[in-house]
Tab-separated table of C-alpha atoms in Angstrom:
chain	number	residue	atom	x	y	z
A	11	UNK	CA	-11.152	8.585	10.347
A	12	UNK	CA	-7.797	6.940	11.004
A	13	UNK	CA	-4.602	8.572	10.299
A	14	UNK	CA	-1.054	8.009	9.184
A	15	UNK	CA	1.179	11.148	9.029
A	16	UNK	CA	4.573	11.137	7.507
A	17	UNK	CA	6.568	14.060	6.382
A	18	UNK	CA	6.858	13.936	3.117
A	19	UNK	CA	10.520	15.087	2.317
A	20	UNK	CA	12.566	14.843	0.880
A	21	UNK	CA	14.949	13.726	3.446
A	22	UNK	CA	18.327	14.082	2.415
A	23	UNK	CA	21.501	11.818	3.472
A	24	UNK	CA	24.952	10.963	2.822
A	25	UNK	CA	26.151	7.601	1.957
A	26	UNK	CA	27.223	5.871	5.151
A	27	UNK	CA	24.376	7.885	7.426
A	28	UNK	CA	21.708	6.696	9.369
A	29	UNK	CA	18.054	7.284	7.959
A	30	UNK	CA	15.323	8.226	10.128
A	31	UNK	CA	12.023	8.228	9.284
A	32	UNK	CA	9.172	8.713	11.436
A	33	UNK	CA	5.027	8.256	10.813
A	34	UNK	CA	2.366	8.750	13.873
A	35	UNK	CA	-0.888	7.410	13.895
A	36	UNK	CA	-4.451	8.110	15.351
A	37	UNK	CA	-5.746	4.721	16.084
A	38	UNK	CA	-5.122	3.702	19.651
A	39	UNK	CA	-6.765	0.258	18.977
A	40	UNK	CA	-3.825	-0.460	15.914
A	41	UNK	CA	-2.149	-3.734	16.149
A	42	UNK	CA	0.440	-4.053	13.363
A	43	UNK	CA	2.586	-2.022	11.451
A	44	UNK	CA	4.652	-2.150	8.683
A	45	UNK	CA	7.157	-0.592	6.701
A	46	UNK	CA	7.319	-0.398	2.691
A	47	UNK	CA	9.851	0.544	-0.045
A	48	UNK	CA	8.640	1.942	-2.927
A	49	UNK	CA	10.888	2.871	-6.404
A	50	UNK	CA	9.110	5.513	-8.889
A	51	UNK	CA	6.640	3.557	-10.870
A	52	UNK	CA	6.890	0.430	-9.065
A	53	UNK	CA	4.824	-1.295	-6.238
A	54	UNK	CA	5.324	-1.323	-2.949
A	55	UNK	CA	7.697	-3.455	-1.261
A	56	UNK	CA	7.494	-5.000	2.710
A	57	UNK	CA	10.756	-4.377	4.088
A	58	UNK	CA	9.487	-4.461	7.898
A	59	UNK	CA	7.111	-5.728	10.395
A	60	UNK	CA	6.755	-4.858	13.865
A	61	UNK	CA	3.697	-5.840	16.338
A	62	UNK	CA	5.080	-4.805	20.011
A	63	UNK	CA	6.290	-2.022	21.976
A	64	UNK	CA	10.623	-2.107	21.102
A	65	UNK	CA	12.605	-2.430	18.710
A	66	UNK	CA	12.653	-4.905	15.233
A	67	UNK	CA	16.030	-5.254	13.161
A	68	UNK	CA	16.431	-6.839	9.926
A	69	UNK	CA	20.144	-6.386	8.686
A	70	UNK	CA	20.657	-2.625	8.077
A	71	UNK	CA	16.392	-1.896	9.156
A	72	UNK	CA	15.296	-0.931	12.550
A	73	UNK	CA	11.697	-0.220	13.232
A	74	UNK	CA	11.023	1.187	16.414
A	75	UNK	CA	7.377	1.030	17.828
A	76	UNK	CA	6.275	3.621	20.715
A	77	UNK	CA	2.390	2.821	21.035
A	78	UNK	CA	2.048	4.823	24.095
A	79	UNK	CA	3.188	7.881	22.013
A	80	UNK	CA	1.638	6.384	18.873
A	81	UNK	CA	4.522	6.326	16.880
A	82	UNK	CA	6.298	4.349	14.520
A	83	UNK	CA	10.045	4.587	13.073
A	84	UNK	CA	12.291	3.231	10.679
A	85	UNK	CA	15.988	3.537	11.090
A	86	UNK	CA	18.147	3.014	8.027
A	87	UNK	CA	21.984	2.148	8.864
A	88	UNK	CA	25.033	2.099	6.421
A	89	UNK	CA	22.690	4.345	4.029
A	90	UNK	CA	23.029	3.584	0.318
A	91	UNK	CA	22.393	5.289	-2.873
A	92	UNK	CA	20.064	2.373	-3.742
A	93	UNK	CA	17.866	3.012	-0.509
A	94	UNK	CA	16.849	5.980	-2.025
A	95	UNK	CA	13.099	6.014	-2.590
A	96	UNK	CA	9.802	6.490	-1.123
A	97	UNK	CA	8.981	4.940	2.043
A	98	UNK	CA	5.726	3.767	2.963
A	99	UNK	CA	3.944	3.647	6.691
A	100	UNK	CA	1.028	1.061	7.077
A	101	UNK	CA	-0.928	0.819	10.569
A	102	UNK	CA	-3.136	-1.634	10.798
A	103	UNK	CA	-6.482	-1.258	13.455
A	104	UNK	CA	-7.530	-3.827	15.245
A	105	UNK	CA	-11.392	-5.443	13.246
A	106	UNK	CA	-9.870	-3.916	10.348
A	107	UNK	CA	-9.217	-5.237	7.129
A	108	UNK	CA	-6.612	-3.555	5.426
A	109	UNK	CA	-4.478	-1.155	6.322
A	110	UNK	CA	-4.280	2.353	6.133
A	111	UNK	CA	-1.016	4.179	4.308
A	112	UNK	CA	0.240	7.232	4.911
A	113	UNK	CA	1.356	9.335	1.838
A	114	UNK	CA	5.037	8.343	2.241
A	115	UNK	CA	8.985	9.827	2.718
A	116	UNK	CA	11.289	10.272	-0.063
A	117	UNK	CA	14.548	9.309	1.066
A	118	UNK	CA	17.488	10.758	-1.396
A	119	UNK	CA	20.910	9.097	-0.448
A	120	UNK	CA	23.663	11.439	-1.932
A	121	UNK	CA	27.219	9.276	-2.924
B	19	UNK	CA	5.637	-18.404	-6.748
B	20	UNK	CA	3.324	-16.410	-4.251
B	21	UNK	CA	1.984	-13.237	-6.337
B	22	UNK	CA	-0.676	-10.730	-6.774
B	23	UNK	CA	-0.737	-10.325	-10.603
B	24	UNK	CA	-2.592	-7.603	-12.320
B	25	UNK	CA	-3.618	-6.981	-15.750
B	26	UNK	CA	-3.592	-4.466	-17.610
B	27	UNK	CA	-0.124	-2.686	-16.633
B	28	UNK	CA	-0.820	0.502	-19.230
B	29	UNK	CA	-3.955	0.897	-20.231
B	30	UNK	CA	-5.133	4.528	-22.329
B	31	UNK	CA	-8.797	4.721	-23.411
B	32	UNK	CA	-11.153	7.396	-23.789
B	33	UNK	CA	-13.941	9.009	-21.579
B	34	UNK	CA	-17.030	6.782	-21.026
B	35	UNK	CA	-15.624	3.740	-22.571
B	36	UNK	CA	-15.863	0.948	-19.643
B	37	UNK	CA	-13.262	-1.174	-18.711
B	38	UNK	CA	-11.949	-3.703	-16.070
B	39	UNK	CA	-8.944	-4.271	-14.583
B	40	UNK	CA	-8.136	-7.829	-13.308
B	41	UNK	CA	-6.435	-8.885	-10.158
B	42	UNK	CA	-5.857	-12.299	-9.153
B	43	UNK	CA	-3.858	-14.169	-6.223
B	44	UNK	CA	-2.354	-17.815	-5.559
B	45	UNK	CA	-1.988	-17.202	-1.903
B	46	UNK	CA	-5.598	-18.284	-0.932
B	47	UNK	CA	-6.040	-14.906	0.662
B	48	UNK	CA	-8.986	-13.556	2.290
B	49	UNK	CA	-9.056	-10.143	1.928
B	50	UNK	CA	-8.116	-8.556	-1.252
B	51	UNK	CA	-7.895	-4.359	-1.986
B	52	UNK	CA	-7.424	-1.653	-4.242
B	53	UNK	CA	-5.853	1.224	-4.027
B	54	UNK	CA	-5.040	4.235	-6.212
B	55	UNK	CA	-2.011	6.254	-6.019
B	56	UNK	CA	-1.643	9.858	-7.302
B	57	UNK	CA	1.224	12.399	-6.758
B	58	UNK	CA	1.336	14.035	-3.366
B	59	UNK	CA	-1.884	11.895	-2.239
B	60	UNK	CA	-0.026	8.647	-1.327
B	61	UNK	CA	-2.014	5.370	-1.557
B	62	UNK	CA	-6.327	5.540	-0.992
B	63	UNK	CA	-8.194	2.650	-0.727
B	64	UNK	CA	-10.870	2.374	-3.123
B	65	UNK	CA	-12.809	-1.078	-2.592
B	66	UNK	CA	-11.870	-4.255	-0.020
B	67	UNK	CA	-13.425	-7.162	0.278
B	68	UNK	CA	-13.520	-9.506	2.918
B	69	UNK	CA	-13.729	-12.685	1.187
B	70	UNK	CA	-16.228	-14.012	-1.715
B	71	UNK	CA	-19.154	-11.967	-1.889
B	72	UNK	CA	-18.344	-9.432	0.573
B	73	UNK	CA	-16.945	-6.098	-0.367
B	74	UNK	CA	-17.043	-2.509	1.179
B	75	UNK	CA	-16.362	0.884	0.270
B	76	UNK	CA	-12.712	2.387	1.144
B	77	UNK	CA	-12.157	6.079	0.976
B	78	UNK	CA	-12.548	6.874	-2.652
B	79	UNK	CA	-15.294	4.523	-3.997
B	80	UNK	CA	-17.159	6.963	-6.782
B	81	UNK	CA	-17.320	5.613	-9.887
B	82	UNK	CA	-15.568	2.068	-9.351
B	83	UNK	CA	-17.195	-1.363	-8.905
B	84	UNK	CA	-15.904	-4.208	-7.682
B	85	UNK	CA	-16.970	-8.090	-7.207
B	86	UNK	CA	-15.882	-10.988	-5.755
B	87	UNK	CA	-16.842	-14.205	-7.188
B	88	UNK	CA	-14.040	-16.562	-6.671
B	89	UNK	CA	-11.187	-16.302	-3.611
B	90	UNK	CA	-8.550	-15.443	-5.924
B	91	UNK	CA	-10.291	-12.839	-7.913
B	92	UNK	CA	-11.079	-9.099	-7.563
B	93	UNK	CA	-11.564	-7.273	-10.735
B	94	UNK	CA	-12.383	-3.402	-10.675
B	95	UNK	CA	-14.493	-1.995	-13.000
B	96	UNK	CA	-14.871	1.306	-14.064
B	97	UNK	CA	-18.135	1.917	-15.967
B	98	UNK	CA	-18.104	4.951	-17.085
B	99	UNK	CA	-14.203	6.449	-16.936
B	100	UNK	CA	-13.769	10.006	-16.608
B	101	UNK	CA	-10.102	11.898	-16.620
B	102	UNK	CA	-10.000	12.330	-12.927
B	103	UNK	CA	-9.512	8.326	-12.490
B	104	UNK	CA	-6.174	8.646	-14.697
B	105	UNK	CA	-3.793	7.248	-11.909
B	106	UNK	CA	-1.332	4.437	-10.892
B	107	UNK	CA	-3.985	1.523	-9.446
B	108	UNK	CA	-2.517	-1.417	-6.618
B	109	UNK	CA	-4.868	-4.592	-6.358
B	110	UNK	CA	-3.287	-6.141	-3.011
B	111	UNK	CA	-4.047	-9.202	-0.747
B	112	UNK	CA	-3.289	-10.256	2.742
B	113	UNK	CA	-3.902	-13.279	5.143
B	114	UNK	CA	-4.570	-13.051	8.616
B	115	UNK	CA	-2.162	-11.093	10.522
B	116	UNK	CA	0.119	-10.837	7.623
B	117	UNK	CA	1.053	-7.812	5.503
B	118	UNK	CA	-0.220	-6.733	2.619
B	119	UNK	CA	1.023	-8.633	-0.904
B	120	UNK	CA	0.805	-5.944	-3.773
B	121	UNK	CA	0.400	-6.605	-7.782
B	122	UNK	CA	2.816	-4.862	-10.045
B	123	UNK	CA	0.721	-1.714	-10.868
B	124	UNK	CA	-1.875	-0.608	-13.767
B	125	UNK	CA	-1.139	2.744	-14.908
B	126	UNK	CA	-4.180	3.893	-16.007
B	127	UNK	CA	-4.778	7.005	-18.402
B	128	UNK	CA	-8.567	8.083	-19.408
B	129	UNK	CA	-8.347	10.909	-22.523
């Protein structure tokens, strides 16, 4: 059975920190990962893609793929209280359909 | 505007009492999902389907149907709803090598 592993948290940060959050996989054969934001109650948001071996930025988002090491990582710059939430890692196999979640990181971002 | 819309969002019924849960999308996707999401558990995949007429099981199938008539529909259909399927439920579709879209959430609660 494929597998996404996060630690669950909560990870704690000041205001102004980097964020790092990490998920590893199972399936050598996965192709495309992503990244989601999820508030309490709410659905889950995309906030990053990332396909090849390197590095992805999007403003204050880094993700950070390492297939070799089967690992995936999301690096939060200029942390704000409004990043705090849940955060989602998605790996995607190759001949698969949809992708697999893991259970998720609670980020807390303390003022 | 590109969406994934679910309805109910809040639904509370009693044991045994069937019900469905709609899910349509505008994006002409082919493969549409569902997921459930309870505390600690993260997101499970219930049913997928491939496109019209073609559905499979995901990891937590018992006691929920599915169909897929149309492209843009995927209803799921509990027949006979017991208290264990009280949970938060995500109807999501995706293109080819594109992330997944997600619905707004049906928070589901079986008395």
């Amino acid at each position: 059975q494929k597998e996404v592993e996060q630690n669950s948290g909560p990870l704690s940060v000041p205001e102004g920190a980097i964020a790092s959050l990490n998920c590893t996989y199972s399936d050598r054969g996965s192709q495309s990962f992503f990244w989601y934001r999820q508030y309490s109650g709410k659905s889950p948001e995309l906030i990053m893609s990332i396909y090849s071996n390197g590095d992805q930025e999007d403003g204050r988002f880094t993700a950070q793929l390492n297939k070799a090491s089967q690992y995936v990582s999301l690096l939060i710059r200029d942390s704000q209280p409004s990043d705090s939430a849940t955060y989602l890692c998605a790996v995607l196999s190759g001949g698969s359909y949809i992708p697999t979640f893991g259970r998720g990181t609670s980020l807390i971002v303390h003022p | 505007e590109a969406q994934v819309t679910q309805n109910p969002r809040y639904l509370i019924t009693v044991t045994g009492k069937k019900l469905t849960v709609t899910c349509s999308q505008n994006m002409n996707h082919e493969y549409m999902s569902w997921y459930r999401q309870d505390p600690g558990l993260g997101l499970r995949q219930i049913y997928y389907s491939m496109n019209v007429e073609v559905t499979d099981k995901g990891d937590v199938p018992e006691g929920y149907k599915v169909s897929r008539k149309e492209k843009r529909n995927f209803p799921l259909i509990l027949e006979s709803p017991s208290p264990n399927q009280t949970s938060l439920y995500f109807c999501a579709s995706r293109g080819p090598n594109q992330p997944q879209h997600f619905g707004d959430g049906t928070r589901l609660s079986i008395l």
